[in-house]
Amino acid sequence: MSEKASTKSGGYEKPLPEFRPETKPYWDACKKHEFSLPRCKKCGKVFFYPRALCPVCMSQDLELIKASGKAKVWTFAIHHMGPTPAYKGEPPYVVAIVETQEGVKMMTNIVGCKPEDVRIGMAVEVVFDDVTPEVTLPKFKPIGK
Amino acid sequence: MKRVSVIGIGNTRYGVIKDRSFLDLAVEAGKKAMADAGITTDEVEAFYLGNYAGSDFINQNHLAPYVGAALRLRRDIPCTHIENACASGGSAVREGILAIGSGTAGKVLVIGIEKMNTVPTPKVTEFLAKAGDWEHEVKVGYTFPSAFAMMARRHMHQYGTTREHLAAVTVKNHTNALKNPDAQMQKLVSMEQILNDNRVVADPLRLYDCSLITDGASAVILADKGTARNLSRKPVDIIGFAQANDSFALYQKDDLTRFDATVEAANMAFQMAGVKREDVDVAEVHDCFTIAEIIAIEDLGFVPKGEGGPATLDGLTSLNGKFAVNPSGGLKAKGHPVGATGVGQIVEIVEQLRGEAGDRQVKDAEIGLTHNLGGSGATCVVHILARC
């Protein structure tokens, strides 16, 4: 059974990640404000998202490595309408795909600057948002901000 | 494999339809297609239903026999539901072709349907977002407008595509829809109006870049070519078809200005059909957002990469252009009842090839193509049709 992080605490109503055996260590690291990425011990591939089998060689011999937390903005959208009532008052917000120094891409939010200042290729670094007592989400902000 | 023809077509009106239930819409489209083919209900030997999210929009699962019973189909035939997000309709047509090709059915009914105006817009957005990667995309506030906005931004970055290029898709498709009595949008819009409209959904996409929330159903009757020749006054042959897939999540793609599934499906379908890109007179492509039409005509090989925007602005894809794209008004203006769309595209191309498309008829259309995309491009279905 997967353990769903509480949506009640702190009134946070947006979707939250599910903790499962293969994803829990990644989220535990985020909670400690450490950005990590899964790596295959057999073929060496660093990948995202955390899972039980390597996406390249299907090995189950995986580890979490400490990642740089540095990335570049690959593309982004500035949301002027939120998808659900849980996003009330939030727009405009930025949904972006960033490419980390380790070469993996992930969907995230850019924070810490005006949405209109975000650019393709902008250097960003990880920041942590403790959205509930159990869940911390990695987001990215411009380096130096 | 046996060659397959379309012998009957039927559409409901597309729009916000209050006076028809899901079943009423499905039955109306199905009965129209059977009447058009000149066949009785008892002649249908297999039924495929394309639908995306009946389980969300009308709280109903097990949808194919649900519709089959309402249509009073024979008890000794298979009724099967196909779900491939926005490509559900195209995939359902493909299954129908395979059933005939394999010899297990002689005449097949395919219905595509969605009834979406049963819930408020935020719920619609939430249900549609399920076609993306829920765990790794949706939880950061991602929606389909943001997916296509991120693609538009890469396309602008790599090829210099502009808001004028995007707006040209809207102007063209609204113009075409005005000539289509079944279309949801019946209103012309000018380039100036679009560029001055500030209703941003997910920048760089604005309200005029987005397709509509639509109720509607479309249906086709398929038969093997021999039967079609005996039965139908104007059969249209399916000369090529293919379905392909791609990375599921947007962030897993290598290039956001291209859909690999479209490129692959188009190459396979053209090879099967034995025709060239320049032979195509008319195409219905998946313009769920304006940028999607621009990318589609590039991926299908109608224009070189990066030139989809200028080609549209120059009128190459207008009703009287070099090759007409979305004469029906497309998803943008005809409407996008998700599961119906892929079937509705076939209906439009058959009307065009029969020469029965009225004011929006593409002159002397002999070969037509449909392009139906699912999710953020993880599924693509292409069909190529020819006048006999």
Short mmCIF file of C-alpha atoms in Angstrom, two decimals:
data_model
loop_
_atom_site.label_atom_id
_atom_site.label_comp_id
_atom_site.label_asym_id
_atom_site.label_seq_id
_atom_site.Cartn_x
_atom_site.Cartn_y
_atom_site.Cartn_z
CA MET A 1 0.00 0.00 0.00
CA SER A 2 1.21 3.44 -0.80
CA GLU A 3 1.18 6.04 1.89
CA LYS A 4 -0.37 9.29 0.78
CA ALA A 5 0.99 12.37 2.47
CA SER A 6 -1.69 14.25 4.39
CA THR A 7 -3.51 16.93 2.47
CA LYS A 8 -5.12 18.37 5.56
CA SER A 9 -2.09 19.81 7.27
CA GLY A 10 -1.58 23.51 6.79
CA GLY A 11 -4.49 23.73 4.37
CA TYR A 12 -2.31 22.68 1.42
CA GLU A 13 -4.83 21.39 -1.16
CA LYS A 14 -2.68 20.89 -4.27
CA PRO A 15 -1.66 17.43 -5.50
CA LEU A 16 1.10 15.78 -3.45
CA PRO A 17 3.53 13.01 -4.34
CA GLU A 18 2.87 9.47 -3.14
CA PHE A 19 5.44 7.88 -0.88
CA ARG A 20 6.26 4.36 -1.99
CA PRO A 21 9.25 2.21 -1.08
CA GLU A 22 11.11 3.22 -4.23
CA THR A 23 10.30 6.95 -3.98
CA LYS A 24 10.43 7.54 -0.21
CA PRO A 25 14.26 7.97 0.02
CA TYR A 26 14.13 10.74 -2.63
CA TRP A 27 11.39 12.60 -0.75
CA ASP A 28 13.16 12.00 2.59
CA ALA A 29 16.24 13.73 1.13
CA CYS A 30 14.08 16.64 -0.08
CA LYS A 31 12.68 16.95 3.44
CA LYS A 32 16.26 17.35 4.68
CA HIS A 33 16.73 19.98 1.92
CA GLU A 34 19.13 17.73 0.03
CA PHE A 35 18.69 17.38 -3.72
CA SER A 36 19.45 13.89 -4.93
CA LEU A 37 19.01 11.91 -8.12
CA PRO A 38 18.73 8.17 -8.69
CA ARG A 39 21.66 6.42 -10.38
CA CYS A 40 22.05 2.88 -11.66
CA LYS A 41 25.01 1.12 -10.03
CA LYS A 42 25.22 -1.32 -12.93
CA CYS A 43 25.21 0.96 -16.02
CA GLY A 44 25.94 4.29 -14.33
CA LYS A 45 22.91 6.10 -15.75
CA VAL A 46 21.63 9.06 -13.69
CA PHE A 47 17.90 9.48 -14.25
CA PHE A 48 14.69 11.07 -13.06
CA TYR A 49 12.11 10.09 -11.70
CA PRO A 50 12.91 7.70 -8.82
CA ARG A 51 11.77 4.16 -9.59
CA ALA A 52 12.48 0.51 -8.80
CA LEU A 53 14.16 -0.44 -12.10
CA CYS A 54 16.81 1.39 -14.14
CA PRO A 55 15.08 2.83 -17.26
CA VAL A 56 18.06 1.81 -19.45
CA CYS A 57 19.28 -1.64 -18.27
CA MET A 58 16.37 -2.59 -15.93
CA SER A 59 18.78 -3.34 -13.09
CA GLN A 60 17.33 -3.12 -9.57
CA ASP A 61 20.71 -2.17 -8.12
CA LEU A 62 20.13 1.57 -7.74
CA GLU A 63 21.39 4.34 -5.45
CA LEU A 64 20.64 7.97 -4.73
CA ILE A 65 23.51 10.36 -5.41
CA LYS A 66 23.89 13.87 -4.09
CA ALA A 67 23.20 16.15 -7.05
CA SER A 68 24.51 19.64 -7.76
CA GLY A 69 21.11 21.29 -7.58
CA LYS A 70 22.18 23.45 -10.51
CA ALA A 71 20.12 23.50 -13.70
CA LYS A 72 19.16 25.51 -16.76
CA VAL A 73 15.65 26.43 -17.89
CA TRP A 74 14.81 24.41 -21.04
CA THR A 75 11.32 25.82 -21.52
CA PHE A 76 8.53 27.31 -19.42
CA ALA A 77 4.92 28.50 -19.36
CA ILE A 78 3.51 31.33 -17.26
CA HIS A 79 0.17 30.24 -15.86
CA HIS A 80 -2.41 33.00 -15.65
CA MET A 81 -5.16 30.51 -14.78
CA GLY A 82 -4.73 27.79 -12.16
CA PRO A 83 -5.94 24.29 -12.96
CA THR A 84 -8.03 23.81 -9.82
CA PRO A 85 -9.54 25.94 -7.03
CA ALA A 86 -6.50 24.92 -4.91
CA TYR A 87 -4.43 27.36 -7.02
CA LYS A 88 -6.68 30.33 -6.20
CA GLY A 89 -4.64 33.51 -5.80
CA GLU A 90 -1.48 31.85 -7.08
CA PRO A 91 -1.32 32.85 -10.79
CA PRO A 92 0.79 34.05 -12.40
CA TYR A 93 3.12 31.13 -11.63
CA VAL A 94 5.77 29.43 -13.72
CA VAL A 95 5.76 25.77 -14.76
CA ALA A 96 9.09 24.86 -16.34
CA ILE A 97 11.21 22.00 -17.58
CA VAL A 98 14.76 22.35 -16.30
CA GLU A 99 17.83 20.34 -17.28
CA THR A 100 20.12 19.66 -14.33
CA GLN A 101 23.92 19.69 -14.52
CA GLU A 102 23.72 15.89 -14.34
CA GLY A 103 21.81 15.91 -17.64
CA VAL A 104 18.32 14.95 -16.46
CA LYS A 105 15.18 16.93 -17.16
CA MET A 106 12.31 17.47 -14.74
CA MET A 107 9.06 19.39 -14.56
CA THR A 108 9.15 21.97 -11.78
CA ASN A 109 8.30 25.54 -10.79
CA ILE A 110 10.56 28.60 -11.09
CA VAL A 111 10.24 30.83 -8.03
CA GLY A 112 12.12 33.74 -6.52
CA CYS A 113 11.75 36.09 -9.50
CA LYS A 114 9.05 37.77 -11.55
CA PRO A 115 7.55 35.31 -14.06
CA GLU A 116 8.29 37.73 -16.92
CA ASP A 117 12.01 37.64 -16.02
CA VAL A 118 12.34 33.88 -16.67
CA ARG A 119 14.27 33.04 -19.86
CA ILE A 120 15.19 29.89 -21.79
CA GLY A 121 18.77 28.99 -20.79
CA MET A 122 18.59 30.87 -17.46
CA ALA A 123 20.85 29.35 -14.78
CA VAL A 124 18.80 28.21 -11.78
CA GLU A 125 19.40 26.37 -8.52
CA VAL A 126 17.24 24.22 -6.30
CA VAL A 127 15.26 25.67 -3.39
CA PHE A 128 13.03 23.68 -1.10
CA ASP A 129 9.40 24.42 -0.32
CA ASP A 130 8.11 22.73 2.84
CA VAL A 131 4.50 22.54 1.69
CA THR A 132 3.25 20.25 4.50
CA PRO A 133 4.90 18.81 7.63
CA GLU A 134 5.57 15.63 5.64
CA VAL A 135 6.28 16.88 2.12
CA THR A 136 9.00 19.16 0.76
CA LEU A 137 8.97 19.96 -2.96
CA PRO A 138 12.10 20.91 -4.90
CA LYS A 139 11.67 24.10 -6.95
CA PHE A 140 14.22 26.26 -8.75
CA LYS A 141 15.22 29.94 -8.52
CA PRO A 142 17.61 32.07 -10.56
CA ILE A 143 21.19 31.70 -9.30
CA GLY A 144 22.24 34.71 -7.24
CA LYS A 145 18.69 35.73 -6.33
CA MET B 1 -4.96 -7.79 -45.42
CA LYS B 2 -8.23 -6.78 -47.02
CA ARG B 3 -8.53 -3.19 -48.27
CA VAL B 4 -11.07 -1.25 -46.15
CA SER B 5 -13.51 1.46 -47.24
CA VAL B 6 -15.72 3.96 -45.44
CA ILE B 7 -19.33 3.45 -46.55
CA GLY B 8 -21.22 5.55 -44.03
CA ILE B 9 -20.68 8.69 -41.94
CA GLY B 10 -22.64 10.57 -39.30
CA ASN B 11 -22.08 13.53 -36.98
CA THR B 12 -24.09 15.15 -34.26
CA ARG B 13 -23.76 18.89 -33.96
CA TYR B 14 -20.63 19.82 -31.97
CA GLY B 15 -21.12 22.32 -29.14
CA VAL B 16 -22.60 22.79 -25.68
CA ILE B 17 -25.45 20.34 -26.09
CA LYS B 18 -27.95 20.41 -23.22
CA ASP B 19 -30.78 18.43 -24.86
CA ARG B 20 -28.86 15.20 -25.51
CA SER B 21 -27.42 12.71 -23.03
CA PHE B 22 -24.19 10.81 -23.74
CA LEU B 23 -26.30 7.91 -25.03
CA ASP B 24 -28.53 10.14 -27.15
CA LEU B 25 -25.47 11.65 -28.82
CA ALA B 26 -23.92 8.23 -29.50
CA VAL B 27 -27.17 6.78 -30.86
CA GLU B 28 -27.80 9.82 -33.06
CA ALA B 29 -24.33 9.64 -34.68
CA GLY B 30 -24.46 5.84 -35.03
CA LYS B 31 -27.93 5.80 -36.61
CA LYS B 32 -26.96 8.58 -39.04
CA ALA B 33 -23.90 6.60 -40.17
CA MET B 34 -25.96 3.43 -40.67
CA ALA B 35 -28.60 5.35 -42.63
CA ASP B 36 -25.89 6.97 -44.75
CA ALA B 37 -24.41 3.51 -45.50
CA GLY B 38 -27.85 2.11 -46.20
CA ILE B 39 -27.43 -0.75 -43.71
CA THR B 40 -29.55 -2.00 -40.82
CA THR B 41 -28.42 -2.39 -37.21
CA ASP B 42 -28.36 -6.18 -37.69
CA GLU B 43 -25.66 -5.88 -40.36
CA VAL B 44 -23.09 -4.45 -37.90
CA GLU B 45 -20.64 -7.24 -37.01
CA ALA B 46 -18.32 -5.37 -34.61
CA PHE B 47 -18.53 -2.11 -32.69
CA TYR B 48 -15.67 0.06 -31.42
CA LEU B 49 -16.24 3.09 -29.20
CA GLY B 50 -13.65 5.86 -28.91
CA ASN B 51 -14.06 7.74 -25.64
CA TYR B 52 -11.57 9.39 -23.32
CA ALA B 53 -13.16 10.05 -19.94
CA GLY B 54 -16.76 8.89 -19.64
CA SER B 55 -15.77 7.53 -16.24
CA ASP B 56 -15.09 11.13 -15.13
CA PHE B 57 -17.56 13.21 -17.15
CA ILE B 58 -20.66 10.98 -16.74
CA ASN B 59 -19.53 8.52 -14.02
CA GLN B 60 -19.94 5.58 -16.34
CA ASN B 61 -17.60 2.75 -17.23
CA HIS B 62 -18.09 -0.32 -19.47
CA LEU B 63 -19.07 2.14 -22.14
CA ALA B 64 -19.07 0.09 -25.35
CA PRO B 65 -21.86 -2.35 -24.40
CA TYR B 66 -23.62 0.62 -22.71
CA VAL B 67 -23.84 2.29 -26.14
CA GLY B 68 -24.25 -1.02 -28.00
CA ALA B 69 -27.38 -1.91 -25.99
CA ALA B 70 -28.86 1.55 -26.57
CA LEU B 71 -28.30 1.07 -30.31
CA ARG B 72 -29.92 -2.41 -30.06
CA LEU B 73 -26.92 -4.02 -31.75
CA ARG B 74 -26.90 -7.77 -32.32
CA ARG B 75 -26.02 -9.87 -29.25
CA ASP B 76 -23.40 -11.97 -31.09
CA ILE B 77 -20.94 -9.16 -31.82
CA PRO B 78 -18.05 -7.64 -29.81
CA CYS B 79 -18.47 -4.13 -28.36
CA THR B 80 -15.10 -2.69 -27.35
CA HIS B 81 -14.05 0.62 -25.81
CA ILE B 82 -10.75 2.22 -26.92
CA GLU B 83 -9.08 4.90 -24.76
CA ASN B 84 -5.98 6.68 -26.03
CA ALA B 85 -6.63 10.18 -24.66
CA CYS B 86 -7.39 12.65 -27.49
CA ALA B 87 -6.47 9.94 -30.02
CA SER B 88 -9.18 7.56 -28.75
CA GLY B 89 -11.30 8.14 -31.87
CA GLY B 90 -8.44 7.58 -34.32
CA SER B 91 -7.37 4.44 -32.48
CA ALA B 92 -10.96 3.13 -32.51
CA VAL B 93 -11.14 3.59 -36.30
CA ARG B 94 -7.83 1.73 -36.62
CA GLU B 95 -9.21 -1.20 -34.58
CA GLY B 96 -12.23 -1.29 -36.88
CA ILE B 97 -9.96 -1.48 -39.93
CA LEU B 98 -8.03 -4.35 -38.34
CA ALA B 99 -11.24 -6.27 -37.55
CA ILE B 100 -12.25 -6.14 -41.21
CA GLY B 101 -8.73 -6.77 -42.46
CA SER B 102 -8.45 -9.88 -40.30
CA GLY B 103 -11.70 -11.24 -41.68
CA THR B 104 -13.49 -11.39 -38.30
CA ALA B 105 -16.09 -8.78 -39.28
CA GLY B 106 -17.62 -7.66 -42.55
CA LYS B 107 -19.13 -4.34 -41.50
CA VAL B 108 -17.95 -2.39 -38.50
CA LEU B 109 -19.46 0.55 -36.65
CA VAL B 110 -17.08 3.01 -34.99
CA ILE B 111 -18.40 5.82 -32.80
CA GLY B 112 -16.31 8.52 -31.15
CA ILE B 113 -17.91 10.55 -28.38
CA GLU B 114 -17.30 12.89 -25.49
CA LYS B 115 -19.78 14.78 -23.33
CA MET B 116 -17.66 17.36 -21.53
CA ASN B 117 -20.00 20.15 -20.48
CA THR B 118 -21.26 18.15 -17.52
CA VAL B 119 -18.81 19.77 -15.06
CA PRO B 120 -17.32 23.27 -14.53
CA THR B 121 -14.19 24.24 -16.52
CA PRO B 122 -11.65 23.60 -13.69
CA LYS B 123 -12.94 20.02 -13.48
CA VAL B 124 -12.62 19.62 -17.26
CA THR B 125 -9.00 20.82 -17.01
CA GLU B 126 -8.37 18.39 -14.16
CA PHE B 127 -9.85 15.43 -16.09
CA LEU B 128 -7.87 16.31 -19.23
CA ALA B 129 -4.63 16.65 -17.23
CA LYS B 130 -4.90 12.94 -16.36
CA ALA B 131 -3.69 12.25 -19.92
CA GLY B 132 -0.36 13.71 -18.79
CA ASP B 133 1.99 12.16 -16.23
CA TRP B 134 0.06 12.73 -13.01
CA GLU B 135 2.84 12.07 -10.56
CA HIS B 136 5.66 13.97 -12.26
CA GLU B 137 3.90 16.76 -14.14
CA VAL B 138 0.47 17.51 -12.78
CA LYS B 139 1.68 17.99 -9.21
CA VAL B 140 3.64 21.14 -10.17
CA GLY B 141 0.53 22.82 -11.58
CA TYR B 142 0.94 21.52 -15.12
CA THR B 143 -2.05 21.46 -17.47
CA PHE B 144 -2.44 20.83 -21.21
CA PRO B 145 -2.32 24.56 -21.99
CA SER B 146 1.04 24.69 -20.18
CA ALA B 147 2.33 21.66 -22.11
CA PHE B 148 1.60 23.27 -25.45
CA ALA B 149 2.77 26.66 -24.16
CA MET B 150 6.15 25.09 -23.37
CA MET B 151 6.28 23.63 -26.87
CA ALA B 152 5.30 26.97 -28.40
CA ARG B 153 8.07 28.68 -26.47
CA ARG B 154 10.68 26.21 -27.78
CA HIS B 155 9.31 26.60 -31.32
CA MET B 156 9.54 30.39 -31.02
CA HIS B 157 13.07 30.06 -29.60
CA GLN B 158 14.36 27.65 -32.26
CA TYR B 159 12.52 28.84 -35.38
CA GLY B 160 11.37 32.39 -34.71
CA THR B 161 7.68 31.49 -34.69
CA THR B 162 5.57 34.49 -33.65
CA ARG B 163 2.18 35.24 -32.12
CA GLU B 164 1.04 36.33 -35.61
CA HIS B 165 1.81 32.83 -36.89
CA LEU B 166 -0.25 31.28 -34.08
CA ALA B 167 -3.08 33.75 -34.67
CA ALA B 168 -3.15 32.87 -38.38
CA VAL B 169 -4.24 29.33 -37.41
CA THR B 170 -7.14 30.74 -35.38
CA VAL B 171 -8.26 33.17 -38.12
CA LYS B 172 -8.23 30.39 -40.74
CA ASN B 173 -10.03 27.79 -38.62
CA HIS B 174 -12.74 30.21 -37.44
CA THR B 175 -13.27 31.20 -41.10
CA ASN B 176 -13.68 27.54 -42.11
CA ALA B 177 -15.99 26.69 -39.19
CA LEU B 178 -18.42 29.38 -40.30
CA LYS B 179 -19.03 27.22 -43.39
CA ASN B 180 -19.64 24.10 -41.26
CA PRO B 181 -23.17 23.91 -39.79
CA ASP B 182 -22.00 21.23 -37.27
CA ALA B 183 -19.21 23.44 -35.84
CA GLN B 184 -19.34 24.85 -32.32
CA MET B 185 -17.73 28.21 -33.15
CA GLN B 186 -19.72 30.31 -35.59
CA LYS B 187 -17.84 33.58 -35.33
CA LEU B 188 -15.18 35.21 -37.46
CA VAL B 189 -12.20 36.68 -35.65
CA SER B 190 -9.60 39.06 -37.09
CA MET B 191 -5.83 38.99 -36.66
CA GLU B 192 -6.07 42.39 -34.94
CA GLN B 193 -8.71 41.18 -32.45
CA ILE B 194 -6.56 38.18 -31.50
CA LEU B 195 -3.33 40.15 -31.09
CA ASN B 196 -5.12 42.73 -28.91
CA ASP B 197 -6.78 40.10 -26.71
CA ASN B 198 -5.10 39.86 -23.33
CA ARG B 199 -6.75 36.75 -21.90
CA VAL B 200 -3.60 34.76 -21.21
CA VAL B 201 -4.10 31.11 -20.26
CA ALA B 202 -0.50 29.87 -20.07
CA ASP B 203 1.88 32.36 -21.63
CA PRO B 204 2.70 32.37 -24.56
CA LEU B 205 -0.74 30.84 -25.25
CA ARG B 206 -3.88 32.93 -24.93
CA LEU B 207 -7.55 32.05 -25.00
CA TYR B 208 -7.69 32.29 -28.82
CA ASP B 209 -4.92 29.66 -29.06
CA CYS B 210 -6.98 26.99 -27.29
CA SER B 211 -9.54 24.51 -28.64
CA LEU B 212 -13.03 24.31 -27.18
CA ILE B 213 -14.85 22.30 -24.52
CA THR B 214 -17.30 20.35 -26.62
CA ASP B 215 -20.09 17.78 -26.51
CA GLY B 216 -20.50 15.71 -29.64
CA ALA B 217 -20.32 12.36 -31.39
CA SER B 218 -19.18 11.13 -34.80
CA ALA B 219 -19.56 7.74 -36.43
CA VAL B 220 -18.36 5.79 -39.44
CA ILE B 221 -19.30 2.46 -41.02
CA LEU B 222 -16.36 0.50 -42.41
CA ALA B 223 -16.53 -2.42 -44.82
CA ASP B 224 -14.17 -4.42 -46.97
CA LYS B 225 -13.62 -2.92 -50.41
CA GLY B 226 -15.64 -5.58 -52.28
CA THR B 227 -18.72 -5.14 -50.09
CA ALA B 228 -18.28 -1.38 -50.29
CA ARG B 229 -18.39 -1.40 -54.08
CA ASN B 230 -21.72 -3.30 -54.04
CA LEU B 231 -23.32 -1.22 -51.29
CA SER B 232 -22.17 2.32 -51.41
CA ARG B 233 -22.89 5.02 -53.91
CA LYS B 234 -19.60 6.78 -53.07
CA PRO B 235 -17.18 4.62 -51.09
CA VAL B 236 -13.93 6.16 -49.92
CA ASP B 237 -10.93 3.86 -49.46
CA ILE B 238 -8.53 3.91 -46.52
CA ILE B 239 -5.27 3.48 -48.42
CA GLY B 240 -2.84 3.99 -45.54
CA PHE B 241 -3.00 3.97 -41.75
CA ALA B 242 -0.53 3.85 -38.88
CA GLN B 243 -0.26 4.48 -35.17
CA ALA B 244 2.91 5.30 -33.26
CA ASN B 245 3.98 6.31 -29.76
CA ASP B 246 6.52 8.56 -28.04
CA SER B 247 7.91 9.40 -24.58
CA PHE B 248 4.94 9.79 -22.26
CA ALA B 249 5.86 12.83 -20.20
CA LEU B 250 6.73 16.12 -21.85
CA TYR B 251 9.98 16.49 -19.90
CA GLN B 252 11.22 13.14 -21.22
CA LYS B 253 11.22 14.33 -24.84
CA ASP B 254 14.45 15.32 -26.59
CA ASP B 255 12.84 17.96 -28.80
CA LEU B 256 9.69 19.89 -27.97
CA THR B 257 9.22 21.25 -31.49
CA ARG B 258 8.48 17.83 -32.95
CA PHE B 259 6.24 14.86 -32.18
CA ASP B 260 8.13 11.66 -32.97
CA ALA B 261 4.85 9.72 -32.97
CA THR B 262 3.52 11.92 -35.79
CA VAL B 263 6.71 11.61 -37.83
CA GLU B 264 6.72 7.82 -37.47
CA ALA B 265 2.98 7.33 -38.09
CA ALA B 266 3.07 9.61 -41.14
CA ASN B 267 6.07 7.83 -42.67
CA MET B 268 4.42 4.42 -42.21
CA ALA B 269 1.02 5.57 -43.51
CA PHE B 270 2.49 7.26 -46.61
CA GLN B 271 4.56 4.17 -47.36
CA MET B 272 1.49 1.93 -47.10
CA ALA B 273 -0.59 4.29 -49.23
CA GLY B 274 2.06 4.65 -51.93
CA VAL B 275 1.34 8.35 -52.33
CA LYS B 276 3.50 11.44 -51.79
CA ARG B 277 3.00 14.41 -49.50
CA GLU B 278 2.24 16.66 -52.47
CA ASP B 279 -0.57 14.30 -53.54
CA VAL B 280 -2.62 15.23 -50.44
CA ASP B 281 -5.35 17.77 -51.25
CA VAL B 282 -6.91 18.14 -47.82
CA ALA B 283 -5.96 17.29 -44.24
CA GLU B 284 -7.70 17.34 -40.87
CA VAL B 285 -4.96 17.77 -38.25
CA HIS B 286 -5.00 17.84 -34.46
CA ASP B 287 -5.04 21.56 -33.60
CA CYS B 288 -5.85 21.24 -29.89
CA PHE B 289 -3.78 24.44 -29.64
CA THR B 290 -2.66 26.69 -32.50
CA ILE B 291 0.98 25.63 -32.09
CA ALA B 292 -0.10 21.98 -32.51
CA GLU B 293 -1.35 22.67 -36.08
CA ILE B 294 1.94 24.38 -36.95
CA ILE B 295 3.96 21.46 -35.59
CA ALA B 296 1.61 18.93 -37.25
CA ILE B 297 2.03 20.26 -40.80
CA GLU B 298 5.81 20.21 -40.27
CA ASP B 299 5.89 16.68 -38.78
CA LEU B 300 3.59 15.33 -41.50
CA GLY B 301 6.12 16.59 -44.05
CA PHE B 302 3.88 19.14 -45.78
CA VAL B 303 6.33 21.99 -45.03
CA PRO B 304 9.97 22.02 -43.87
CA LYS B 305 10.69 22.14 -40.12
CA GLY B 306 10.18 25.61 -38.70
CA GLU B 307 8.12 26.85 -41.64
CA GLY B 308 4.67 25.89 -40.38
CA GLY B 309 3.95 29.38 -39.03
CA PRO B 310 4.95 31.36 -42.14
CA ALA B 311 3.17 28.80 -44.39
CA THR B 312 -0.07 29.32 -42.44
CA LEU B 313 0.27 33.12 -42.44
CA ASP B 314 0.90 33.03 -46.21
CA GLY B 315 -2.36 31.14 -46.76
CA LEU B 316 -0.88 27.86 -48.01
CA THR B 317 -3.24 25.90 -45.75
CA SER B 318 -6.39 27.97 -46.38
CA LEU B 319 -9.45 26.46 -48.06
CA ASN B 320 -8.18 27.69 -51.44
CA GLY B 321 -4.48 27.31 -50.61
CA LYS B 322 -1.93 24.78 -51.85
CA PHE B 323 -3.31 22.13 -49.46
CA ALA B 324 -6.30 22.81 -47.22
CA VAL B 325 -5.81 22.11 -43.52
CA ASN B 326 -8.80 21.76 -41.21
CA PRO B 327 -11.59 22.75 -43.60
CA SER B 328 -14.05 21.64 -40.87
CA GLY B 329 -12.74 24.36 -38.54
CA GLY B 330 -10.56 21.86 -36.70
CA LEU B 331 -10.50 21.27 -32.96
CA LYS B 332 -10.05 25.02 -32.58
CA ALA B 333 -13.40 26.00 -34.08
CA LYS B 334 -15.38 22.90 -35.03
CA GLY B 335 -14.78 21.81 -31.43
CA HIS B 336 -12.92 19.08 -29.58
CA PRO B 337 -15.17 16.45 -27.98
CA VAL B 338 -12.03 14.50 -27.10
CA GLY B 339 -13.04 10.91 -27.92
CA ALA B 340 -15.07 11.99 -30.98
CA THR B 341 -12.33 14.04 -32.63
CA GLY B 342 -10.45 11.26 -34.45
CA VAL B 343 -13.70 9.85 -35.89
CA GLY B 344 -14.98 13.32 -36.77
CA GLN B 345 -11.82 13.96 -38.78
CA ILE B 346 -12.56 10.87 -40.92
CA VAL B 347 -16.16 12.05 -41.39
CA GLU B 348 -14.92 15.43 -42.69
CA ILE B 349 -12.38 13.91 -45.10
CA VAL B 350 -15.00 11.48 -46.47
CA GLU B 351 -17.38 14.41 -47.09
CA GLN B 352 -14.57 16.26 -48.85
CA LEU B 353 -13.62 13.28 -51.04
CA ARG B 354 -17.27 12.63 -51.92
CA GLY B 355 -17.55 16.28 -52.96
CA GLU B 356 -20.34 16.84 -50.43
CA ALA B 357 -18.72 19.42 -48.14
CA GLY B 358 -20.86 22.34 -49.32
CA ASP B 359 -19.39 25.84 -48.91
CA ARG B 360 -16.16 24.45 -47.46
CA GLN B 361 -15.56 21.98 -50.31
CA VAL B 362 -11.91 21.73 -51.34
CA LYS B 363 -11.99 21.72 -55.16
CA ASP B 364 -11.33 18.33 -56.79
CA ALA B 365 -10.16 16.73 -53.56
CA GLU B 366 -8.96 13.18 -54.31
CA ILE B 367 -6.65 12.31 -51.44
CA GLY B 368 -7.11 13.31 -47.80
CA LEU B 369 -5.31 12.73 -44.51
CA THR B 370 -6.30 12.70 -40.84
CA HIS B 371 -3.89 13.30 -37.96
CA ASN B 372 -5.06 12.54 -34.41
CA LEU B 373 -2.74 13.17 -31.46
CA GLY B 374 -3.13 11.83 -27.92
CA GLY B 375 -1.98 13.55 -24.72
CA SER B 376 1.17 15.59 -25.15
CA GLY B 377 2.00 13.48 -28.21
CA ALA B 378 2.50 10.01 -26.73
CA THR B 379 0.04 8.59 -29.29
CA CYS B 380 -0.48 9.57 -32.91
CA VAL B 381 -2.82 7.98 -35.46
CA VAL B 382 -2.68 8.88 -39.16
CA HIS B 383 -5.14 7.74 -41.84
CA ILE B 384 -4.85 8.43 -45.58
CA LEU B 385 -8.05 8.20 -47.62
CA ALA B 386 -8.70 8.25 -51.36
CA ARG B 387 -11.70 8.81 -53.60
CA CYS B 388 -12.43 5.67 -55.60
#
